[in-house]
CSV table of C-alpha atoms in Angstrom, one decimal:
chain,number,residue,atom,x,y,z
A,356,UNK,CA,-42.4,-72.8,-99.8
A,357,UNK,CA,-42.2,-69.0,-99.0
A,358,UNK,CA,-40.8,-69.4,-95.8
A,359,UNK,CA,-37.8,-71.9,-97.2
A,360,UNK,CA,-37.1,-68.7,-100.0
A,361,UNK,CA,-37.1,-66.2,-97.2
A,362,UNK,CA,-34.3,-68.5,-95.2
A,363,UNK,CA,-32.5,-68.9,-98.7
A,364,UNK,CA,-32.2,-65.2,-99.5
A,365,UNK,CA,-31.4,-64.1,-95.7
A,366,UNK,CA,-28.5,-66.5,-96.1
A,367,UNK,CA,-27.4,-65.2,-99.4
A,368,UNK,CA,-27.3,-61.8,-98.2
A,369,UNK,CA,-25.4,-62.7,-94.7
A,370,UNK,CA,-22.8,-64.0,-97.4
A,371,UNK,CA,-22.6,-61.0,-99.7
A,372,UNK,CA,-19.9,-59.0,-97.8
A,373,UNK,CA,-20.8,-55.8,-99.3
A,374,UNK,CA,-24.6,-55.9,-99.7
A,375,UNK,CA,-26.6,-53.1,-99.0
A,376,UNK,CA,-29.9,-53.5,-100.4
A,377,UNK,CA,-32.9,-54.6,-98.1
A,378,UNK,CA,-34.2,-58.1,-99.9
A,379,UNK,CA,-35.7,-59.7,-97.0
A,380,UNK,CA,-37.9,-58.6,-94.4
A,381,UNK,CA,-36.6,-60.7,-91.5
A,382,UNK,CA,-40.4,-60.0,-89.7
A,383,UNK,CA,-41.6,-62.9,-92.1
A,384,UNK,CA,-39.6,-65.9,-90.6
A,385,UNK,CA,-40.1,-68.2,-87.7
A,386,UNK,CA,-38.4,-67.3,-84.1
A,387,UNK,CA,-36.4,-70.3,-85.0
A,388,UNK,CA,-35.5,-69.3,-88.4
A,389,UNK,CA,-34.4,-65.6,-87.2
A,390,UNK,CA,-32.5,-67.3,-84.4
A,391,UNK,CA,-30.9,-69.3,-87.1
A,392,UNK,CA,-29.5,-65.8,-88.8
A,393,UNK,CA,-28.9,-64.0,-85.6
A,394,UNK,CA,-26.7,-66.5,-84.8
A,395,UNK,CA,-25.3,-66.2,-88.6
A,396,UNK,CA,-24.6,-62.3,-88.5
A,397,UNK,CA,-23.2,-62.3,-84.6
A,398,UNK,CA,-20.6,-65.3,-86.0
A,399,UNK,CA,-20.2,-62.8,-89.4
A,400,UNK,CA,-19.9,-59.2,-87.5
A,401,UNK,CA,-17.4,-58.2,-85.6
A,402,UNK,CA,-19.0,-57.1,-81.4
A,403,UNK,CA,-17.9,-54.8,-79.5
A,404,UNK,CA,-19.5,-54.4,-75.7
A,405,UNK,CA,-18.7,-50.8,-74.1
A,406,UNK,CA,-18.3,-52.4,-70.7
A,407,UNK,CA,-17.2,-55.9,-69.1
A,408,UNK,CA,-16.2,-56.1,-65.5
A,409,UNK,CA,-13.8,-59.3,-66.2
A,410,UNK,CA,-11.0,-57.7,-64.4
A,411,UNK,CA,-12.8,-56.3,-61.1
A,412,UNK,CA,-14.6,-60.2,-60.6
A,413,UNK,CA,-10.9,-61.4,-60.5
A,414,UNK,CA,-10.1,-59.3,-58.1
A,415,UNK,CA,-12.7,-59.6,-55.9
A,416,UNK,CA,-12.9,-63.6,-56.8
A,417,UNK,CA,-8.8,-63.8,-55.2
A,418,UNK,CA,-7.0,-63.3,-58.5
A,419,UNK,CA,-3.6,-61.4,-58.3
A,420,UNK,CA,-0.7,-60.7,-60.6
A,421,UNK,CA,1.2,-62.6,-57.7
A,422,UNK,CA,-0.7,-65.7,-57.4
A,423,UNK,CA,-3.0,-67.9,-59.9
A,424,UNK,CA,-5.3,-66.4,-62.5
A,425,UNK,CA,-8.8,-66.7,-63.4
A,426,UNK,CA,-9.1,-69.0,-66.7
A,427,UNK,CA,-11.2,-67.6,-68.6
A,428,UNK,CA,-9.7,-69.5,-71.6
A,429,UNK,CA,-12.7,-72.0,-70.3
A,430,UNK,CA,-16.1,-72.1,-69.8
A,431,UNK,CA,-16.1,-70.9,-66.3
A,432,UNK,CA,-18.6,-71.7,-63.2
A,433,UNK,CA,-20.1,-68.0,-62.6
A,434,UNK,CA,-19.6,-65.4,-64.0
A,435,UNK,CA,-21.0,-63.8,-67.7
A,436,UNK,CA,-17.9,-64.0,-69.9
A,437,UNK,CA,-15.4,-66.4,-70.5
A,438,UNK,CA,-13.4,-67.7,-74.4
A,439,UNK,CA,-16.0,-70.0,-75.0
A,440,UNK,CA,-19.0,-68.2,-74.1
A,441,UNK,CA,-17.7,-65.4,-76.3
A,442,UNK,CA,-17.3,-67.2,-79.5
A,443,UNK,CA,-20.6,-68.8,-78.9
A,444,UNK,CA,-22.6,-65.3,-78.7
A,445,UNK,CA,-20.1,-63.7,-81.2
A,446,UNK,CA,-18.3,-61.5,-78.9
A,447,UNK,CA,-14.9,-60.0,-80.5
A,448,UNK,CA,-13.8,-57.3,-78.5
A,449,UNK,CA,-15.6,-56.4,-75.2
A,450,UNK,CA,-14.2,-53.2,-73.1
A,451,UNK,CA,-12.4,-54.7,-70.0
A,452,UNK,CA,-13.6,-52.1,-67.0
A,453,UNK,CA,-10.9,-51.2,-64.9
A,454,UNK,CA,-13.4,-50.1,-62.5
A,455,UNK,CA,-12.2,-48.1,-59.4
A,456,UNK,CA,-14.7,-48.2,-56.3
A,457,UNK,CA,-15.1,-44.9,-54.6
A,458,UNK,CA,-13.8,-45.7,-51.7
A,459,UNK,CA,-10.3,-45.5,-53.8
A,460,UNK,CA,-11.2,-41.6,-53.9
A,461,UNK,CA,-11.0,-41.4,-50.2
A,462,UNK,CA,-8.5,-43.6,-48.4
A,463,UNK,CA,-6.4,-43.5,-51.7
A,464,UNK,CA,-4.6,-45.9,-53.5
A,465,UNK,CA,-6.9,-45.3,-56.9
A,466,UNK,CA,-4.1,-44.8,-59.6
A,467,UNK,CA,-2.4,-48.2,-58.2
A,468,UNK,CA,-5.3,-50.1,-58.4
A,469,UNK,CA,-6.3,-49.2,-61.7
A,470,UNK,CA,-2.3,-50.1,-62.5
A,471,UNK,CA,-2.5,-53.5,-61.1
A,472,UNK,CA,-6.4,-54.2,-63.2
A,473,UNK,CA,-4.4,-53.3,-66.2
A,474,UNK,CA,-1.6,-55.7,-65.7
A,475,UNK,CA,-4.2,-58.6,-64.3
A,476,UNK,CA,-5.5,-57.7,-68.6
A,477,UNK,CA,-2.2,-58.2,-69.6
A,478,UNK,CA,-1.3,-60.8,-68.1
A,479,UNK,CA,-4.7,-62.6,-69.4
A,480,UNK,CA,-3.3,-62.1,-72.8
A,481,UNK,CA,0.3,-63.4,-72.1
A,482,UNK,CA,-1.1,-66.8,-70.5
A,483,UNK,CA,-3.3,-67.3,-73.3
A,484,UNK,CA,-2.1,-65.2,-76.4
A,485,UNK,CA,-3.9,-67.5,-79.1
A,486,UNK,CA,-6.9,-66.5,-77.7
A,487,UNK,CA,-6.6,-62.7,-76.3
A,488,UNK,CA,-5.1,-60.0,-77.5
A,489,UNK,CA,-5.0,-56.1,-76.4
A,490,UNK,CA,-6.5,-53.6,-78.6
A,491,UNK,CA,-5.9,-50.1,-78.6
A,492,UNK,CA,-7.7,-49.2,-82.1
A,493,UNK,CA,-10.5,-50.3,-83.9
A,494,UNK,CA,-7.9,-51.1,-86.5
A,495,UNK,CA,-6.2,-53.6,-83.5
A,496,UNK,CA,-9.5,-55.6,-83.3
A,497,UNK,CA,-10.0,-56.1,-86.4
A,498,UNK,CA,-6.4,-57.8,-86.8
A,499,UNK,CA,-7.2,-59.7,-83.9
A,500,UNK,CA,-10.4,-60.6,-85.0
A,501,UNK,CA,-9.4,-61.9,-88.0
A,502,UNK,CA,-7.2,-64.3,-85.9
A,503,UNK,CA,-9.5,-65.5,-84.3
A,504,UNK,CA,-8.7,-63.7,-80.6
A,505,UNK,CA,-10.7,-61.9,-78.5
A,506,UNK,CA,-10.0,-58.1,-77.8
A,507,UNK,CA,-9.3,-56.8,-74.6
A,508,UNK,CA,-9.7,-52.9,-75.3
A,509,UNK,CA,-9.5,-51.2,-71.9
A,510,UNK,CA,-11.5,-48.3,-70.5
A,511,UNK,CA,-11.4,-46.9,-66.5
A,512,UNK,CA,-13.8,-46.9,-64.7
A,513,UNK,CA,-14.2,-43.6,-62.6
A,514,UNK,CA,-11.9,-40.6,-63.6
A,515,UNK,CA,-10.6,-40.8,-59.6
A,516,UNK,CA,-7.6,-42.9,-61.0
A,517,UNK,CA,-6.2,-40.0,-62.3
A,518,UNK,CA,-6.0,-38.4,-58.9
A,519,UNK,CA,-4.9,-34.7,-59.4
A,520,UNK,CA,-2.2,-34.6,-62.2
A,521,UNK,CA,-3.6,-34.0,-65.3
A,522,UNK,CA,-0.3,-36.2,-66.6
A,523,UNK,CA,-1.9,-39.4,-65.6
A,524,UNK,CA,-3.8,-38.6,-68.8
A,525,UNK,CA,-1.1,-39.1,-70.6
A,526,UNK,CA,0.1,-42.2,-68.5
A,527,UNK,CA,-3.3,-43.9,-68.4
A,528,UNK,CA,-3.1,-43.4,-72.7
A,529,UNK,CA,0.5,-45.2,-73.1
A,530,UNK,CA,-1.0,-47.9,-70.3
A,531,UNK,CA,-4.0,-49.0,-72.9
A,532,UNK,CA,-6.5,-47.0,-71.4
A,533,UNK,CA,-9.1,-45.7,-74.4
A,534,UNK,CA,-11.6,-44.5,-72.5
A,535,UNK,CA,-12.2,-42.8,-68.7
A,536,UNK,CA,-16.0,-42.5,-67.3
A,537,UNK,CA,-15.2,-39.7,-65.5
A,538,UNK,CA,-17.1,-40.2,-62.5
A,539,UNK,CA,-18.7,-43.5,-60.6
A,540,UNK,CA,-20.6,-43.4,-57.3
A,541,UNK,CA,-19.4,-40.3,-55.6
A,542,UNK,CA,-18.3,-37.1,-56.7
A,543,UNK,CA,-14.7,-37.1,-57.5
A,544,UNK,CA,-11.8,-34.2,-58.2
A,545,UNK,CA,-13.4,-34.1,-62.3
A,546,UNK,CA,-17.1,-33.3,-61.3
A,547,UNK,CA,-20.2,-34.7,-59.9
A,548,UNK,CA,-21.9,-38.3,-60.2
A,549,UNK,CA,-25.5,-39.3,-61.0
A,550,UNK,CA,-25.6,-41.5,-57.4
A,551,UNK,CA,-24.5,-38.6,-55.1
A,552,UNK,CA,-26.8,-35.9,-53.9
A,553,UNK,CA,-24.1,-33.6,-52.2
A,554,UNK,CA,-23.3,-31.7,-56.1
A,555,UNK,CA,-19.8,-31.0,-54.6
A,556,UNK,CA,-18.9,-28.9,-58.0
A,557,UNK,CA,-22.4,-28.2,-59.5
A,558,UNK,CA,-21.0,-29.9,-62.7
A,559,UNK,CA,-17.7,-30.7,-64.2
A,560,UNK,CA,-14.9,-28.8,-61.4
A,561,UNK,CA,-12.4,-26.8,-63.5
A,562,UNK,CA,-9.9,-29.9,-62.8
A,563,UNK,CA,-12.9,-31.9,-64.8
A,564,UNK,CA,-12.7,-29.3,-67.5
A,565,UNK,CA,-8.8,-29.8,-68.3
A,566,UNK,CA,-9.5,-32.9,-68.1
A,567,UNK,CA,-12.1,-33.5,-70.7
A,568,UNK,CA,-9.9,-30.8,-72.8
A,569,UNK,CA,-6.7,-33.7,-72.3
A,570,UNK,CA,-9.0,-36.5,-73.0
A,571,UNK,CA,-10.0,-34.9,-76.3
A,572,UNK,CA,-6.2,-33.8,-77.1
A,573,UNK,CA,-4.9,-37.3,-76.3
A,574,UNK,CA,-7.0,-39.3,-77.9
A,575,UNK,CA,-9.1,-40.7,-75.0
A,576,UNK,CA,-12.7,-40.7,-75.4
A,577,UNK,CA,-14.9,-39.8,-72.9
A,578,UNK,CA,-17.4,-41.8,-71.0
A,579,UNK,CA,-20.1,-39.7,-69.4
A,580,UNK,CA,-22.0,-42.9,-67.9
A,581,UNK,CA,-22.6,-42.4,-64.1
A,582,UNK,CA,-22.2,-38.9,-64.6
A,583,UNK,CA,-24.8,-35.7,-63.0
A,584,UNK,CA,-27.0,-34.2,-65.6
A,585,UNK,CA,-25.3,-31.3,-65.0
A,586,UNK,CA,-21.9,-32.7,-65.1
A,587,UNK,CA,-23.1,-34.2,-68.8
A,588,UNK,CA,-24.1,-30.8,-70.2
A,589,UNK,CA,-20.8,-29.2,-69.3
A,590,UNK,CA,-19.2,-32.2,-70.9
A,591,UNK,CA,-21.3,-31.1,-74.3
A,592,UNK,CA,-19.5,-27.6,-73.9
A,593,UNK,CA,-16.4,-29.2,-73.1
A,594,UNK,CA,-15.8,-31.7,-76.1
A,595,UNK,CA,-14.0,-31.2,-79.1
A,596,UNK,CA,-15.0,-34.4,-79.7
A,597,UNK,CA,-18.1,-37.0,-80.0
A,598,UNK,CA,-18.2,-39.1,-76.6
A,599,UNK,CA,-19.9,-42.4,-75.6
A,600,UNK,CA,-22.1,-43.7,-72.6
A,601,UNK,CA,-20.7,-46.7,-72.3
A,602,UNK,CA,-23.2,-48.7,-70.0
A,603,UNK,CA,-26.0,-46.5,-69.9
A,604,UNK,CA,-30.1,-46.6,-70.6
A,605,UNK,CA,-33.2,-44.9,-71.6
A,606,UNK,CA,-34.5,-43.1,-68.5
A,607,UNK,CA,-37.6,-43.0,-70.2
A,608,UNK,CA,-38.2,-46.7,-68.6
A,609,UNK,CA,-36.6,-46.0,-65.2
A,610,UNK,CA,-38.4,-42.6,-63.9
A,611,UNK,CA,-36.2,-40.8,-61.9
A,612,UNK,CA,-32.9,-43.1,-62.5
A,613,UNK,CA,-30.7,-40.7,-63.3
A,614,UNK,CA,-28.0,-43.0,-63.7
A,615,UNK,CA,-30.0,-43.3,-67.0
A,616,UNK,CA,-29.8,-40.7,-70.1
A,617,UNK,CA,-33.3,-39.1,-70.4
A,618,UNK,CA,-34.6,-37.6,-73.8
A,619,UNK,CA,-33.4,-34.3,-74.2
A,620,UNK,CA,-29.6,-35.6,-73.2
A,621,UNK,CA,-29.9,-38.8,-75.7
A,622,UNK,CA,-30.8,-35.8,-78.3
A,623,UNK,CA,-28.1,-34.0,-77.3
A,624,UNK,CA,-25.7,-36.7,-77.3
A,625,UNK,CA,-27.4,-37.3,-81.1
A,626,UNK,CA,-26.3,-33.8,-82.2
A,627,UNK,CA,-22.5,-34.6,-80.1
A,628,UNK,CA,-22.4,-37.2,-83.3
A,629,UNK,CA,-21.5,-39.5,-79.9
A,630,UNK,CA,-23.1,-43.3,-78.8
A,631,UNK,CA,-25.2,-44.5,-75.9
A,632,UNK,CA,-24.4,-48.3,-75.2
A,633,UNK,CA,-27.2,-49.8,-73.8
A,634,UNK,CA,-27.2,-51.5,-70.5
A,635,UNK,CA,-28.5,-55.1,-70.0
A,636,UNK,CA,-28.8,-55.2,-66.1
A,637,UNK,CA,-32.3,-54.8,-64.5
A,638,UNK,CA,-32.9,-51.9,-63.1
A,639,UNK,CA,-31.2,-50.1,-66.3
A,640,UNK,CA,-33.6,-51.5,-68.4
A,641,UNK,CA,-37.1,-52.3,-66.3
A,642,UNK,CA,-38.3,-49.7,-63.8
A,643,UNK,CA,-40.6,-52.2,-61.7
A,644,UNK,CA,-37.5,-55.0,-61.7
A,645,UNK,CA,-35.9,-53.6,-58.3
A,646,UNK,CA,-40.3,-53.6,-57.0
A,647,UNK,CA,-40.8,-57.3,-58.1
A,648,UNK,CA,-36.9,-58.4,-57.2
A,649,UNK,CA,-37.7,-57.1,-54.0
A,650,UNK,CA,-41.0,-59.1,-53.4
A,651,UNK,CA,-39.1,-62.4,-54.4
A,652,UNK,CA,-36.4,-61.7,-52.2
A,653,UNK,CA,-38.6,-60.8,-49.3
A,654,UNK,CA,-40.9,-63.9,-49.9
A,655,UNK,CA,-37.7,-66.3,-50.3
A,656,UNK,CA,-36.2,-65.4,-46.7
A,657,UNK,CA,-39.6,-65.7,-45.0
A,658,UNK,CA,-40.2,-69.1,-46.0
A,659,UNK,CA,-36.4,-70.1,-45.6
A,660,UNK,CA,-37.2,-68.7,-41.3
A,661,UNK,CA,-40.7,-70.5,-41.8
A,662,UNK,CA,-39.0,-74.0,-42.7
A,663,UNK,CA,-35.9,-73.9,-40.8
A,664,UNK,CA,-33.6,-73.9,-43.9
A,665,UNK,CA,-30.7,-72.3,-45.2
A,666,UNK,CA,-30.2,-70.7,-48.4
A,667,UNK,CA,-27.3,-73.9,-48.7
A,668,UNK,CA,-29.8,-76.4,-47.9
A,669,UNK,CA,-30.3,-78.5,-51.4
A,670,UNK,CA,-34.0,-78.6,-50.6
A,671,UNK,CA,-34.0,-75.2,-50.2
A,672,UNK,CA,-32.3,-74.3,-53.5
A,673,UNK,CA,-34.6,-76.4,-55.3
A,674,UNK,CA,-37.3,-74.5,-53.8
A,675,UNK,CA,-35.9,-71.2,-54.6
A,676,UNK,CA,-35.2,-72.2,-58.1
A,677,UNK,CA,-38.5,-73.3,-58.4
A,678,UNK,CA,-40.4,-70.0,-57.2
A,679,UNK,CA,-38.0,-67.4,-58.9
A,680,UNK,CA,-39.0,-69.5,-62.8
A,681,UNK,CA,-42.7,-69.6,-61.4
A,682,UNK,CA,-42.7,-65.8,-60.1
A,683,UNK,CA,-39.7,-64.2,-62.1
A,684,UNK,CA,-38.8,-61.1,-61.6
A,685,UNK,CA,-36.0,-60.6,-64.5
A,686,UNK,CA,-36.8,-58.3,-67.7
A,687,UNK,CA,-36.1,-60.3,-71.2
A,688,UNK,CA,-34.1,-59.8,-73.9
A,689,UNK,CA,-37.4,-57.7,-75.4
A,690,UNK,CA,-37.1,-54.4,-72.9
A,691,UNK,CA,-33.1,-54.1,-74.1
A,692,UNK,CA,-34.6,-54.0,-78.0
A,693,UNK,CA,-37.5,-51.4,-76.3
A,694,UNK,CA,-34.3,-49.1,-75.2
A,695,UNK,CA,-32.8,-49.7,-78.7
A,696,UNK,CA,-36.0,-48.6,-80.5
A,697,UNK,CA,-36.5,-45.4,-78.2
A,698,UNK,CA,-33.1,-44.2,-78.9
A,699,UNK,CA,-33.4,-45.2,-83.0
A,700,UNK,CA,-36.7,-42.9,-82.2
A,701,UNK,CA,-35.2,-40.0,-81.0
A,702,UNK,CA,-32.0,-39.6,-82.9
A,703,UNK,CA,-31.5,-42.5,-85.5
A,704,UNK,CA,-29.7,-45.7,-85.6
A,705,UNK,CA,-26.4,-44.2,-85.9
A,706,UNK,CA,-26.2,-43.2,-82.0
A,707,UNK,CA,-26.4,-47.1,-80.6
A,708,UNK,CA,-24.1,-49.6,-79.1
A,709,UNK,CA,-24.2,-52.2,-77.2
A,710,UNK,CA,-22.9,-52.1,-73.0
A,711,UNK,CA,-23.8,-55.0,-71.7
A,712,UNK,CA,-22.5,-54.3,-68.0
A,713,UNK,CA,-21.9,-58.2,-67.8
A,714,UNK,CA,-19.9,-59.5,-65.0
A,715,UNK,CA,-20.5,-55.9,-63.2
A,716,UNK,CA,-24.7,-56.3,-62.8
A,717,UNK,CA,-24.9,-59.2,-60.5
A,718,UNK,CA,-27.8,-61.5,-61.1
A,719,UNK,CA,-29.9,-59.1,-62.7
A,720,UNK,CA,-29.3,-60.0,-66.1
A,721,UNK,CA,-32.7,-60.4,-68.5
A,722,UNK,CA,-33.6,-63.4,-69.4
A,723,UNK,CA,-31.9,-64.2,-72.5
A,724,UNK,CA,-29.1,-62.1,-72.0
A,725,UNK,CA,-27.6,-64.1,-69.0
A,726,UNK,CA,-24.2,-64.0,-70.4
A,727,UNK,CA,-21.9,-63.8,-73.6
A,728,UNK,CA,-23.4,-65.9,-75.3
A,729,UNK,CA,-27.0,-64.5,-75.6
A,730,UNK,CA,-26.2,-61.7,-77.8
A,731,UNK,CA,-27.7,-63.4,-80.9
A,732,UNK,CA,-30.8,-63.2,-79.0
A,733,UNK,CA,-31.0,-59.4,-79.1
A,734,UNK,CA,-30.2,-59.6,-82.5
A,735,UNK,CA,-32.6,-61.9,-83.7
A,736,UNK,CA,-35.6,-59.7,-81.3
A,737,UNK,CA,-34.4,-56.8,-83.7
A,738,UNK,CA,-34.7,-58.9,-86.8
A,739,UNK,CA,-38.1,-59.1,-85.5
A,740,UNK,CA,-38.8,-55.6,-85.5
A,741,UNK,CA,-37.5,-55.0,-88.4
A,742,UNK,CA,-34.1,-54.1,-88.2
A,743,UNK,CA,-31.9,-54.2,-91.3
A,744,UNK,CA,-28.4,-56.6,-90.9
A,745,UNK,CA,-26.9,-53.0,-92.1
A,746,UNK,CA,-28.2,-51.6,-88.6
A,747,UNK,CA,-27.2,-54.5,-86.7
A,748,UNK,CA,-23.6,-54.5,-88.0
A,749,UNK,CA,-23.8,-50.2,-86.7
A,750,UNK,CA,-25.1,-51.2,-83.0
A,751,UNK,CA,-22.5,-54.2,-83.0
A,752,UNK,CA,-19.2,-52.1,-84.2
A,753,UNK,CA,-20.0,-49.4,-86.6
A,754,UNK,CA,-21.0,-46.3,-84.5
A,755,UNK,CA,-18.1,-46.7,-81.9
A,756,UNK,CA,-15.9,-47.1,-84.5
A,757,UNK,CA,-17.1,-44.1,-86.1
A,758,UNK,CA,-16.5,-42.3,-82.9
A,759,UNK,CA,-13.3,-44.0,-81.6
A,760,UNK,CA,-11.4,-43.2,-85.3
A,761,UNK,CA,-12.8,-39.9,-84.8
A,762,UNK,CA,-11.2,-39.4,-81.4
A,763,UNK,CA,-8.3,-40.9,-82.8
A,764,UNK,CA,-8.3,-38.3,-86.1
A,765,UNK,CA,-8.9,-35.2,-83.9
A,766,UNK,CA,-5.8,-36.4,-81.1
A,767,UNK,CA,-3.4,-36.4,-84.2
């Protein structure tokens, strides 16, 4: 009898629009039961994931402008997101990366590929407008939310795009763009990445310094994922502005990742009044999962050379399917919430989002976050811990809001 009153008055407060008042404590209920509201709330809330790689896995999949298009109005073989996927797990708006490798930075071309990942968004939208819809605002995706589309806001992927006119600012603001990570793999012409060891500028360059200074005056936020540490702090002396990680971890889990945020930057991203959105893959999230990937890996190719098989053979895929379930090396959905509750621990529930890096993390996924729609899963492991829907609505929408309207204030 208690537990059918619990499920009663969760579902009366996941109807009361306005409700703020904590009546139920969520830890009570079943699994099945706090599924049951996850899956209510991510239906009720509008999502927003900092980073999708939809457009890059068309390009590399054979898409063009010039030829057919991936339909991702369908479910799709592959892949973590496509329409229907997305209304499953709740999904309204994720960020479509227009993510330039760093090979761009050196044989050029950067500023025309990030041009044609942009149109290959538009034209998603043209071919299927009922169902996606650009958004430049947080105002835009809640229109198109309400009409049932999915939101294709846009942010670039690696600042190299921009080449070495601070105009393309401008240009990359009037094509959609909403935010730029300012660096990826290698250092680039704005200042130094978290993956290279040469430290070409020490930091930001002064070119990364006018650039942050035109982000902020545009109305572009800025992503410091994939950054240097040291390129970070000067982007905390730089910024008018709150800025966001958008696909970025607790480096508390992943010693010496420094792809990942570590304390003392996730309180001073806290104090910017900015958002870390946490990363889904593996190795964001689990610092043994590249160790025990490994091992798999290494264990699977021996056997395939000991038993004459390719990795095509069907007797061989039922065999690796087999041995990755009984020996799996994937995170779940649990170490994501563990990165959620470190950063709720160290500067407050306000500072969260969600970045899922799906489409863009391979096969690393945790299980129970394989693709778009899992999220209810994460939501209903925060139930579990506690987590208020109040909370949930901030990590879903609220905190990037807060900062994206703020961007938007502060541009004029």
């Amino acid at each position: 009898m208690k537990r059918t009153f619990y499920v009663l008055i969760a579902t009366v407060i996941l109807m009361a629009c306005n409700e703020k008042s904590e009546i139920t404590d969520y830890t009570l209920l079943t699994d099945e039961e706090r599924l049951t509201i996850a899956k209510e709330i991510a239906q009720n809330t509008i999502m927003v994931d900092g980073h999708v790689d939809l457009p890059y896995r068309m390009k590399v999949g054979g898409f063009t402008l010039q030829r057919e298009i991936l339909d991702v109005s369908v479910r799709t073989d592959g892949g973590n997101f496509d329409f229907p996927r997305s209304k499953e797990g709740g999904l309204d708006a994720p960020f479509m990366s227009i993510y330039i490798p760093a090979i761009y930075q050196e044989r050029g071309g950067a500023k025309a590929l990030a041009d044609s990942l942009i149109l290959m968004t538009e034209r998603l939208c043209d071919t299927w407008p009922d169902k996606f819809a650009i958004a430049t605002s947080p105002d835009d995706i809640k229109r198109n939310t309400e009409a049932g589309k999915i939101s294709f806001p846009m942010g670039m992927e690696n600042g190299a795009a921009l080449e070495d006119d601070i105009n393309n600012v401008k240009y990359f603001y009037d094509r959609g763009i909403r935010y730029i990570t300012l660096t990826h793999g290698k250092d680039n012409l704005i200042g130094d990445s978290s993956y290279d060891t040469t430290r070409t500028h020490g930091g930001l360059s002064e070119y990364g310094v006018q650039v942050v200074k035109e982000m902020n005056k545009t109305g572009i936020m800025v992503d410091i994922s994939h950054v240097s540490d040291n390129t970070f702090y000067d982007v905390m002396k730089t910024t008018d502005v709150p800025v966001i990680a958008s696909h970025s971890s607790a480096r508390a889990f992943t010693p010496g990742f420094e792809r990942n945020m570590d304390d003392d930057m996730i309180k001073a991203l806290g104090k910017n009044g900015g958002v870390i959105m946490i990363n889904f893959g593996g190795s964001f999230i689990d610092g043994d999962y590249n160790e025990r990937s490994r091992e798999v890996r290494e264990y699977l190719v021996n056997w395939l050379a000991d038993n004459g098989l390719s990795r095509s053979d069907s007797a061989a895929q039922a065999y690796i399917q087999k041995y990755t379930a009984e020996n799996n090396p994937f995170p779940n959905v649990s170490k994501v919430a563990d990165h959620i509750d470190h950063v709720k621990a160290l500067v407050g529930i306000d500072h969260i989002g969600l970045g899922s890096d799906f489409d863009g993390v391979g096969d690393s996924l945790p299980t129970g976050l394989k693709d778009v729609s899992m999220y209810p899963n994460l939501i209903a492991e925060l139930l579990k811990r506690g987590y208020s829907k109040e909370d949930i609505e901030k990590i879903c929408y609220k905190n990037i809001f807060r900062v994206w309207n703020k961007v938007i204030a502060a541009a004029g």
